[in-house]
Amino acid sequence: MSSKSSAAEFLHILRERGFLHQCSDPAADLSGLAGAAPGGVLTAYVGFDATAASLHVGHLLSIMALRWLQRTGNRPIVLIGGGTTKIGDPSFRDTTRPMLDDAQIAANAAGLRRVFGQYMTFGDGPTDAVMVDNADWLDGLDYVPFLRDVGRHFTINRMLSFESVRQRMEREQPLTFLEFNYMILQAYDFLELSRRHGCLLQMGGSDQWGNIVNGIELARRVERRELFGLTTPLLTTASGTKMGKTAGGAVWLNADARSPFDFWQFWRNTEDADVGRFLRLFTELPLDEIARLERLQGAEINEAKIVLATEATRLCHGAAEAEKAAAAAGSPFAPGGDGLPEIALQREGADGVPLADALVAAGLCASKGAARRLIREGGARLDGEPVTDEAAVLTTTAVLSAGRKRHVRLILTP
């Protein structure tokens, strides 16, 4: 730790590692935000709605920001949106989110909570992370008093000016009154967390900037509180795709939604041009070591990708799972296939299972047509050997591969 305050150290790390996109502090060096933290210790939060049972790689920037917040001696708050999930955030969506019942929201929230313990230490200490659910205060609100005390600080003119709302209106896509209330409730969350926990800063992705600003303005108008907001950048890969999106769907953080081996492989497949940036954002390696890895050229860049994959997996799933995944990737056809994801398929009589069906069942291809094309082009492998016969049938347990990097151990059952 340097001689800087905890808050200043945190903000310095965000800047030098590439986390910072926007900040409400007008000071170029963020001295206003750092100076506002009592005793130099900053309390900040990020909100996560319970729309699914796991978070995905797209949430990792915010999670890593919370981790660095705690590592530099500050206090993170994880806000689970048990209340706001009932409304649905309309930001940059084309359609209304599906309505979830209370039981599904509770089940999803339980799934979200599992991942945070990997990244933060929770407890009652001054810098221990805190996890709260906004249903604790939103569910009990009285509608008319809330409109009178909070709703009066929001104008329809201003709400319609936000880009996420304007895009829906311009495309003539429905925006329900229920969704329209979301930005008011998120703004109220910030005010409530500042009252209950002394929270000074809200962080989030760049699509949350308008909602964050609403919370800052609400606190200023209602209680003359000075609060701050910052956002992380919207990440795209060097080829222009949205970070975390793959042909197989979202890259989930929970092990029961995506195996540690598949998680490791996602990072191992990073494009060359993204390696340095992702090492700064998604690992805690020193910057001089990252600079060394970033300078590697040609086949040597694979060393950097393996370090990235192993470090990112260690943070999400623990050192043991990261080591197993790295070992399995290095020798996927070894006896036992330690760390390889496994799937069991029932034989179709005495003939086994068609290879194209197995590729789809293993999640290596999206359809039988894609599987046949992969086989025809030489991209399908059994125990490391290419198979080009589209009519091939799998008759024994084997490692099934799509290309050289994606592997599944397929177990045939009677």
GROMACS .gro file of C-alpha atoms in nm:
model
  414
    1MET     CA    1   0.000   0.000   0.000
    2SER     CA    2   0.133   0.346  -0.088
    3SER     CA    3   0.105   0.663   0.119
    4LYS     CA    4  -0.218   0.750  -0.059
    5SER     CA    5  -0.549   0.718   0.123
    6SER     CA    6  -0.741   0.396   0.065
    7ALA     CA    7  -0.985   0.577  -0.161
    8ALA     CA    8  -0.711   0.746  -0.364
    9GLU     CA    9  -0.523   0.417  -0.402
   10PHE     CA   10  -0.835   0.247  -0.532
   11LEU     CA   11  -0.908   0.519  -0.785
   12HIS     CA   12  -0.545   0.515  -0.900
   13ILE     CA   13  -0.568   0.140  -0.969
   14LEU     CA   14  -0.893   0.184  -1.162
   15ARG     CA   15  -0.726   0.440  -1.383
   16GLU     CA   16  -0.401   0.255  -1.451
   17ARG     CA   17  -0.565  -0.082  -1.520
   18GLY     CA   18  -0.835   0.055  -1.753
   19PHE     CA   19  -1.153   0.028  -1.544
   20LEU     CA   20  -1.256   0.392  -1.553
   21HIS     CA   21  -1.497   0.517  -1.820
   22GLN     CA   22  -1.702   0.799  -1.663
   23CYS     CA   23  -1.701   0.963  -1.321
   24SER     CA   24  -1.925   1.232  -1.176
   25ASP     CA   25  -1.630   1.395  -0.996
   26PRO     CA   26  -1.540   1.699  -1.209
   27ALA     CA   27  -1.180   1.695  -1.079
   28ALA     CA   28  -0.952   1.537  -1.336
   29ASP     CA   29  -0.759   1.348  -1.067
   30LEU     CA   30  -1.079   1.240  -0.884
   31SER     CA   31  -0.956   1.425  -0.576
   32GLY     CA   32  -1.310   1.533  -0.489
   33LEU     CA   33  -1.429   1.175  -0.460
   34ALA     CA   34  -1.116   1.062  -0.276
   35GLY     CA   35  -1.139   1.357  -0.036
   36ALA     CA   36  -1.507   1.298   0.040
   37ALA     CA   37  -1.440   0.948   0.182
   38PRO     CA   38  -1.447   0.962   0.565
   39GLY     CA   39  -1.097   0.889   0.694
   40GLY     CA   40  -0.992   0.809   0.339
   41VAL     CA   41  -1.200   0.488   0.339
   42LEU     CA   42  -1.456   0.466   0.060
   43THR     CA   43  -1.783   0.271   0.072
   44ALA     CA   44  -1.916   0.187  -0.273
   45TYR     CA   45  -2.175  -0.046  -0.424
   46VAL     CA   46  -2.275  -0.225  -0.741
   47GLY     CA   47  -2.626  -0.361  -0.798
   48PHE     CA   48  -2.706  -0.696  -0.960
   49ASP     CA   49  -3.064  -0.786  -1.053
   50ALA     CA   50  -3.167  -1.150  -1.004
   51THR     CA   51  -3.280  -1.215  -1.363
   52ALA     CA   52  -3.082  -1.542  -1.385
   53ALA     CA   53  -2.934  -1.793  -1.141
   54SER     CA   54  -2.576  -1.697  -1.230
   55LEU     CA   55  -2.385  -1.388  -1.329
   56HIS     CA   56  -2.169  -1.400  -1.643
   57VAL     CA   57  -1.839  -1.266  -1.769
   58GLY     CA   58  -2.009  -0.940  -1.867
   59HIS     CA   59  -2.045  -0.866  -1.492
   60LEU     CA   60  -1.679  -0.931  -1.414
   61LEU     CA   61  -1.558  -0.573  -1.460
   62SER     CA   62  -1.788  -0.455  -1.181
   63ILE     CA   63  -1.701  -0.755  -0.962
   64MET     CA   64  -1.329  -0.696  -1.009
   65ALA     CA   65  -1.378  -0.327  -0.927
   66LEU     CA   66  -1.542  -0.430  -0.598
   67ARG     CA   67  -1.254  -0.670  -0.530
   68TRP     CA   68  -0.994  -0.397  -0.585
   69LEU     CA   69  -1.202  -0.167  -0.364
   70GLN     CA   70  -1.166  -0.411  -0.075
   71ARG     CA   71  -0.803  -0.497  -0.150
   72THR     CA   72  -0.709  -0.130  -0.115
   73GLY     CA   73  -0.869  -0.100   0.229
   74ASN     CA   74  -1.218   0.021   0.135
   75ARG     CA   75  -1.564  -0.130   0.189
   76PRO     CA   76  -1.769  -0.289  -0.091
   77ILE     CA   77  -2.147  -0.337  -0.089
   78VAL     CA   78  -2.307  -0.598  -0.313
   79LEU     CA   79  -2.670  -0.506  -0.374
   80ILE     CA   80  -2.894  -0.791  -0.487
   81GLY     CA   81  -3.195  -0.650  -0.670
   82GLY     CA   82  -3.466  -0.867  -0.521
   83GLY     CA   83  -3.701  -0.570  -0.547
   84THR     CA   84  -3.594  -0.410  -0.876
   85THR     CA   85  -3.596  -0.750  -1.053
   86LYS     CA   86  -3.975  -0.739  -1.016
   87ILE     CA   87  -3.973  -0.427  -1.235
   88GLY     CA   88  -3.698  -0.495  -1.491
   89ASP     CA   89  -3.430  -0.255  -1.612
   90PRO     CA   90  -3.526  -0.124  -1.958
   91SER     CA   91  -3.177   0.012  -2.032
   92PHE     CA   92  -3.081  -0.057  -2.394
   93ARG     CA   93  -3.328  -0.345  -2.429
   94ASP     CA   94  -3.560  -0.395  -2.724
   95THR     CA   95  -3.832  -0.572  -2.527
   96THR     CA   96  -3.975  -0.589  -2.179
   97ARG     CA   97  -3.800  -0.841  -1.952
   98PRO     CA   98  -4.005  -1.149  -1.868
   99MET     CA   99  -4.187  -1.118  -1.536
  100LEU     CA  100  -4.050  -1.352  -1.269
  101ASP     CA  101  -4.244  -1.464  -0.964
  102ASP     CA  102  -4.112  -1.426  -0.609
  103ALA     CA  103  -3.997  -1.789  -0.587
  104GLN     CA  104  -3.790  -1.764  -0.907
  105ILE     CA  105  -3.636  -1.434  -0.798
  106ALA     CA  106  -3.541  -1.584  -0.461
  107ALA     CA  107  -3.386  -1.889  -0.633
  108ASN     CA  108  -3.191  -1.668  -0.874
  109ALA     CA  109  -3.070  -1.445  -0.590
  110ALA     CA  110  -2.938  -1.750  -0.405
  111GLY     CA  111  -2.744  -1.848  -0.717
  112LEU     CA  112  -2.592  -1.501  -0.752
  113ARG     CA  113  -2.473  -1.492  -0.393
  114ARG     CA  114  -2.248  -1.797  -0.442
  115VAL     CA  115  -1.998  -1.627  -0.669
  116PHE     CA  116  -1.924  -1.320  -0.458
  117GLY     CA  117  -1.755  -1.516  -0.181
  118GLN     CA  118  -1.482  -1.606  -0.430
  119TYR     CA  119  -1.397  -1.243  -0.493
  120MET     CA  120  -1.459  -1.071  -0.159
  121THR     CA  121  -1.444  -1.130   0.215
  122PHE     CA  122  -1.776  -1.074   0.391
  123GLY     CA  123  -1.815  -0.995   0.758
  124ASP     CA  124  -1.865  -0.723   1.017
  125GLY     CA  125  -1.522  -0.559   0.999
  126PRO     CA  126  -1.471  -0.199   0.878
  127THR     CA  127  -1.358  -0.312   0.532
  128ASP     CA  128  -1.553  -0.639   0.510
  129ALA     CA  129  -1.795  -0.664   0.221
  130VAL     CA  130  -2.168  -0.630   0.289
  131MET     CA  131  -2.445  -0.798   0.090
  132VAL     CA  132  -2.794  -0.648   0.097
  133ASP     CA  133  -3.120  -0.695  -0.092
  134ASN     CA  134  -3.318  -0.391  -0.203
  135ALA     CA  135  -3.642  -0.584  -0.147
  136ASP     CA  136  -3.579  -0.508   0.222
  137TRP     CA  137  -3.684  -0.147   0.167
  138LEU     CA  138  -3.859  -0.143  -0.172
  139ASP     CA  139  -4.120  -0.409  -0.090
  140GLY     CA  140  -4.247  -0.210   0.207
  141LEU     CA  141  -4.284   0.126   0.036
  142ASP     CA  142  -4.623   0.296   0.046
  143TYR     CA  143  -4.703   0.405  -0.307
  144VAL     CA  144  -4.859   0.747  -0.252
  145PRO     CA  145  -4.604   0.868   0.009
  146PHE     CA  146  -4.323   0.744  -0.216
  147LEU     CA  147  -4.460   0.936  -0.515
  148ARG     CA  148  -4.495   1.248  -0.302
  149ASP     CA  149  -4.153   1.231  -0.135
  150VAL     CA  150  -3.939   1.083  -0.414
  151GLY     CA  151  -4.132   1.086  -0.742
  152ARG     CA  152  -4.174   1.463  -0.740
  153HIS     CA  153  -3.798   1.503  -0.795
  154PHE     CA  154  -3.817   1.335  -1.138
  155THR     CA  155  -3.954   1.504  -1.450
  156ILE     CA  156  -4.096   1.315  -1.746
  157ASN     CA  157  -3.900   1.548  -1.974
  158ARG     CA  158  -3.570   1.439  -1.818
  159MET     CA  159  -3.660   1.071  -1.808
  160LEU     CA  160  -3.753   1.074  -2.177
  161SER     CA  161  -3.414   1.228  -2.260
  162PHE     CA  162  -3.215   0.923  -2.148
  163GLU     CA  163  -3.076   0.738  -2.446
  164SER     CA  164  -3.202   0.397  -2.335
  165VAL     CA  165  -3.558   0.530  -2.317
  166ARG     CA  166  -3.531   0.740  -2.631
  167GLN     CA  167  -3.414   0.440  -2.836
  168ARG     CA  168  -3.720   0.238  -2.736
  169MET     CA  169  -3.949   0.530  -2.822
  170GLU     CA  170  -3.784   0.595  -3.159
  171ARG     CA  171  -3.821   0.229  -3.256
  172GLU     CA  172  -4.185   0.245  -3.143
  173GLN     CA  173  -4.124  -0.045  -2.906
  174PRO     CA  174  -4.339  -0.059  -2.594
  175LEU     CA  175  -4.201   0.084  -2.272
  176THR     CA  176  -4.435  -0.004  -1.987
  177PHE     CA  177  -4.515   0.225  -1.698
  178LEU     CA  178  -4.371  -0.046  -1.474
  179GLU     CA  179  -4.030  -0.025  -1.649
  180PHE     CA  180  -4.047   0.353  -1.648
  181ASN     CA  181  -4.037   0.340  -1.268
  182TYR     CA  182  -3.711   0.142  -1.264
  183MET     CA  183  -3.483   0.445  -1.277
  184ILE     CA  184  -3.667   0.601  -0.982
  185LEU     CA  185  -3.626   0.287  -0.773
  186GLN     CA  186  -3.255   0.254  -0.856
  187ALA     CA  187  -3.202   0.618  -0.764
  188TYR     CA  188  -3.379   0.553  -0.435
  189ASP     CA  189  -3.152   0.252  -0.372
  190PHE     CA  190  -2.847   0.482  -0.379
  191LEU     CA  191  -3.009   0.723  -0.134
  192GLU     CA  192  -3.110   0.439   0.097
  193LEU     CA  193  -2.762   0.283   0.094
  194SER     CA  194  -2.606   0.618   0.176
  195ARG     CA  195  -2.842   0.646   0.475
  196ARG     CA  196  -2.797   0.289   0.601
  197HIS     CA  197  -2.432   0.223   0.521
  198GLY     CA  198  -2.268   0.558   0.448
  199CYS     CA  199  -2.231   0.457   0.082
  200LEU     CA  200  -2.068   0.734  -0.117
  201LEU     CA  201  -2.015   0.582  -0.462
  202GLN     CA  202  -2.221   0.376  -0.705
  203MET     CA  203  -2.037   0.183  -0.977
  204GLY     CA  204  -2.174   0.003  -1.280
  205GLY     CA  205  -2.141  -0.056  -1.651
  206SER     CA  206  -2.156   0.235  -1.892
  207ASP     CA  207  -2.523   0.157  -1.970
  208GLN     CA  208  -2.606   0.249  -1.609
  209TRP     CA  209  -2.474   0.607  -1.624
  210GLY     CA  210  -2.817   0.769  -1.648
  211ASN     CA  211  -2.955   0.566  -1.356
  212ILE     CA  212  -2.649   0.648  -1.145
  213VAL     CA  213  -2.679   1.021  -1.215
  214ASN     CA  214  -3.044   1.005  -1.109
  215GLY     CA  215  -2.938   0.871  -0.769
  216ILE     CA  216  -2.678   1.144  -0.724
  217GLU     CA  217  -2.933   1.415  -0.804
  218LEU     CA  218  -3.202   1.261  -0.583
  219ALA     CA  219  -2.969   1.257  -0.280
  220ARG     CA  220  -2.872   1.620  -0.344
  221ARG     CA  221  -3.233   1.735  -0.372
  222VAL     CA  222  -3.376   1.534  -0.083
  223GLU     CA  223  -3.098   1.559   0.176
  224ARG     CA  224  -2.824   1.774   0.022
  225ARG     CA  225  -2.597   1.467   0.025
  226GLU     CA  226  -2.298   1.466  -0.206
  227LEU     CA  227  -2.274   1.127  -0.375
  228PHE     CA  228  -2.064   1.008  -0.667
  229GLY     CA  229  -2.088   0.767  -0.957
  230LEU     CA  230  -1.847   0.599  -1.195
  231THR     CA  231  -1.884   0.352  -1.477
  232THR     CA  232  -1.666   0.089  -1.636
  233PRO     CA  233  -1.636   0.072  -2.017
  234LEU     CA  234  -1.849  -0.145  -2.239
  235LEU     CA  235  -1.603  -0.414  -2.342
  236THR     CA  236  -1.579  -0.556  -2.690
  237THR     CA  237  -1.315  -0.791  -2.823
  238ALA     CA  238  -1.061  -0.687  -3.084
  239SER     CA  239  -1.286  -0.837  -3.352
  240GLY     CA  240  -1.580  -0.626  -3.233
  241THR     CA  241  -1.795  -0.883  -3.052
  242LYS     CA  242  -1.944  -0.811  -2.712
  243MET     CA  243  -1.727  -0.941  -2.428
  244GLY     CA  244  -1.851  -1.274  -2.292
  245LYS     CA  245  -2.074  -1.363  -2.586
  246THR     CA  246  -1.991  -1.693  -2.754
  247ALA     CA  247  -2.157  -1.925  -3.002
  248GLY     CA  248  -2.258  -2.140  -2.706
  249GLY     CA  249  -2.422  -1.853  -2.518
  250ALA     CA  250  -2.321  -1.653  -2.210
  251VAL     CA  251  -2.004  -1.740  -2.018
  252TRP     CA  252  -2.155  -1.803  -1.674
  253LEU     CA  253  -1.957  -1.765  -1.352
  254ASN     CA  254  -2.126  -2.039  -1.145
  255ALA     CA  255  -1.964  -2.381  -1.185
  256ASP     CA  256  -2.300  -2.554  -1.223
  257ALA     CA  257  -2.381  -2.330  -1.522
  258ARG     CA  258  -2.038  -2.348  -1.689
  259SER     CA  259  -1.765  -2.587  -1.579
  260PRO     CA  260  -1.430  -2.446  -1.457
  261PHE     CA  261  -1.265  -2.622  -1.753
  262ASP     CA  262  -1.492  -2.447  -2.005
  263PHE     CA  263  -1.440  -2.119  -1.819
  264TRP     CA  264  -1.061  -2.169  -1.847
  265GLN     CA  265  -1.095  -2.247  -2.216
  266PHE     CA  266  -1.292  -1.927  -2.278
  267TRP     CA  267  -0.998  -1.719  -2.156
  268ARG     CA  268  -0.744  -1.943  -2.330
  269ASN     CA  269  -0.918  -1.862  -2.660
  270THR     CA  270  -0.873  -1.485  -2.614
  271GLU     CA  271  -0.770  -1.300  -2.929
  272ASP     CA  272  -0.402  -1.201  -2.937
  273ALA     CA  273  -0.482  -0.829  -2.943
  274ASP     CA  274  -0.690  -0.853  -2.623
  275VAL     CA  275  -0.447  -1.041  -2.399
  276GLY     CA  276  -0.277  -0.742  -2.234
  277ARG     CA  277  -0.601  -0.554  -2.174
  278PHE     CA  278  -0.772  -0.859  -2.025
  279LEU     CA  279  -0.474  -0.935  -1.802
  280ARG     CA  280  -0.501  -0.583  -1.656
  281LEU     CA  281  -0.877  -0.607  -1.604
  282PHE     CA  282  -0.938  -0.968  -1.504
  283THR     CA  283  -0.626  -1.066  -1.309
  284GLU     CA  284  -0.424  -0.914  -1.026
  285LEU     CA  285  -0.084  -0.966  -1.184
  286PRO     CA  286   0.159  -0.673  -1.142
  287LEU     CA  287   0.162  -0.436  -1.437
  288ASP     CA  288   0.529  -0.497  -1.515
  289GLU     CA  289   0.462  -0.871  -1.549
  290ILE     CA  290   0.161  -0.797  -1.770
  291ALA     CA  291   0.382  -0.573  -1.985
  292ARG     CA  292   0.627  -0.863  -2.028
  293LEU     CA  293   0.352  -1.103  -2.128
  294GLU     CA  294   0.199  -0.847  -2.361
  295ARG     CA  295   0.526  -0.818  -2.555
  296LEU     CA  296   0.531  -1.188  -2.645
  297GLN     CA  297   0.494  -1.255  -3.015
  298GLY     CA  298   0.393  -1.543  -3.239
  299ALA     CA  299   0.341  -1.878  -3.070
  300GLU     CA  300   0.483  -1.739  -2.745
  301ILE     CA  301   0.164  -1.537  -2.692
  302ASN     CA  302   0.006  -1.867  -2.590
  303GLU     CA  303   0.205  -1.844  -2.264
  304ALA     CA  304   0.024  -1.519  -2.186
  305LYS     CA  305  -0.314  -1.671  -2.273
  306ILE     CA  306  -0.252  -1.966  -2.041
  307VAL     CA  307  -0.157  -1.727  -1.759
  308LEU     CA  308  -0.473  -1.522  -1.826
  309ALA     CA  309  -0.693  -1.833  -1.827
  310THR     CA  310  -0.540  -1.976  -1.511
  311GLU     CA  311  -0.547  -1.650  -1.315
  312ALA     CA  312  -0.905  -1.565  -1.417
  313THR     CA  313  -1.020  -1.918  -1.328
  314ARG     CA  314  -0.835  -1.906  -0.995
  315LEU     CA  315  -1.027  -1.594  -0.893
  316CYS     CA  316  -1.364  -1.735  -0.998
  317HIS     CA  317  -1.333  -2.105  -0.904
  318GLY     CA  318  -1.029  -2.133  -0.677
  319ALA     CA  319  -0.667  -2.240  -0.728
  320ALA     CA  320  -0.738  -2.614  -0.730
  321GLU     CA  321  -0.995  -2.592  -1.011
  322ALA     CA  322  -0.770  -2.357  -1.210
  323GLU     CA  323  -0.479  -2.601  -1.187
  324LYS     CA  324  -0.701  -2.895  -1.283
  325ALA     CA  325  -0.833  -2.706  -1.584
  326ALA     CA  326  -0.484  -2.605  -1.697
  327ALA     CA  327  -0.358  -2.963  -1.658
  328ALA     CA  328  -0.656  -3.105  -1.845
  329ALA     CA  329  -0.612  -2.855  -2.126
  330GLY     CA  330  -0.248  -2.950  -2.154
  331SER     CA  331  -0.331  -3.319  -2.182
  332PRO     CA  332  -0.702  -3.363  -2.249
  333PHE     CA  333  -0.668  -3.727  -2.350
  334ALA     CA  334  -0.491  -3.848  -2.038
  335PRO     CA  335  -0.663  -4.131  -1.844
  336GLY     CA  336  -0.944  -3.988  -1.636
  337GLY     CA  337  -0.937  -3.654  -1.816
  338ASP     CA  338  -0.905  -3.462  -1.488
  339GLY     CA  339  -1.099  -3.139  -1.510
  340LEU     CA  340  -1.268  -3.215  -1.842
  341PRO     CA  341  -1.642  -3.156  -1.851
  342GLU     CA  342  -1.832  -3.483  -1.881
  343ILE     CA  343  -2.165  -3.572  -2.038
  344ALA     CA  344  -2.341  -3.909  -2.036
  345LEU     CA  345  -2.536  -4.029  -2.340
  346GLN     CA  346  -2.746  -4.343  -2.368
  347ARG     CA  347  -2.660  -4.585  -2.648
  348GLU     CA  348  -2.910  -4.622  -2.929
  349GLY     CA  349  -2.925  -5.001  -2.931
  350ALA     CA  350  -2.601  -5.179  -3.013
  351ASP     CA  351  -2.485  -4.917  -3.262
  352GLY     CA  352  -2.387  -4.640  -3.023
  353VAL     CA  353  -2.458  -4.270  -3.086
  354PRO     CA  354  -2.420  -4.082  -3.417
  355LEU     CA  355  -2.123  -3.846  -3.392
  356ALA     CA  356  -2.330  -3.548  -3.513
  357ASP     CA  357  -2.585  -3.609  -3.235
  358ALA     CA  358  -2.305  -3.637  -2.979
  359LEU     CA  359  -2.153  -3.304  -3.087
  360VAL     CA  360  -2.488  -3.131  -3.035
  361ALA     CA  361  -2.557  -3.305  -2.702
  362ALA     CA  362  -2.211  -3.207  -2.576
  363GLY     CA  363  -2.278  -2.841  -2.657
  364LEU     CA  364  -1.994  -2.830  -2.911
  365CYS     CA  365  -2.231  -2.754  -3.200
  366ALA     CA  366  -2.559  -2.566  -3.207
  367SER     CA  367  -2.735  -2.797  -3.455
  368LYS     CA  368  -2.695  -3.121  -3.646
  369GLY     CA  369  -2.627  -2.921  -3.959
  370ALA     CA  370  -2.343  -2.739  -3.790
  371ALA     CA  371  -2.212  -3.070  -3.654
  372ARG     CA  372  -2.208  -3.233  -3.998
  373ARG     CA  373  -2.028  -2.930  -4.139
  374LEU     CA  374  -1.768  -2.947  -3.862
  375ILE     CA  375  -1.712  -3.317  -3.936
  376ARG     CA  376  -1.695  -3.258  -4.311
  377GLU     CA  377  -1.437  -2.980  -4.268
  378GLY     CA  378  -1.216  -3.192  -4.042
  379GLY     CA  379  -1.283  -3.000  -3.720
  380ALA     CA  380  -1.436  -3.290  -3.523
  381ARG     CA  381  -1.201  -3.517  -3.328
  382LEU     CA  382  -1.231  -3.835  -3.124
  383ASP     CA  383  -0.951  -3.880  -2.872
  384GLY     CA  384  -0.749  -3.626  -3.066
  385GLU     CA  385  -0.791  -3.789  -3.408
  386PRO     CA  386  -0.986  -3.612  -3.686
  387VAL     CA  387  -1.310  -3.774  -3.805
  388THR     CA  388  -1.442  -3.672  -4.147
  389ASP     CA  389  -1.719  -3.931  -4.198
  390GLU     CA  390  -2.053  -3.756  -4.143
  391ALA     CA  391  -2.213  -4.095  -4.073
  392ALA     CA  392  -1.962  -4.186  -3.803
  393VAL     CA  393  -2.102  -4.345  -3.487
  394LEU     CA  394  -1.954  -4.318  -3.139
  395THR     CA  395  -1.940  -4.663  -2.979
  396THR     CA  396  -1.715  -4.614  -2.674
  397THR     CA  397  -1.644  -4.351  -2.410
  398ALA     CA  398  -1.411  -4.093  -2.566
  399VAL     CA  399  -1.295  -3.733  -2.559
  400LEU     CA  400  -1.496  -3.545  -2.820
  401SER     CA  401  -1.342  -3.225  -2.956
  402ALA     CA  402  -1.445  -2.933  -3.173
  403GLY     CA  403  -1.117  -2.803  -3.309
  404ARG     CA  404  -0.810  -2.822  -3.089
  405LYS     CA  405  -0.933  -2.626  -2.788
  406ARG     CA  406  -1.285  -2.739  -2.695
  407HIS     CA  407  -1.314  -3.084  -2.540
  408VAL     CA  408  -1.584  -3.288  -2.364
  409ARG     CA  409  -1.550  -3.640  -2.223
  410LEU     CA  410  -1.849  -3.832  -2.357
  411ILE     CA  411  -1.956  -4.132  -2.152
  412LEU     CA  412  -2.183  -4.388  -2.319
  413THR     CA  413  -2.431  -4.566  -2.094
  414PRO     CA  414  -2.633  -4.883  -2.169
   0.00000   0.00000   0.00000
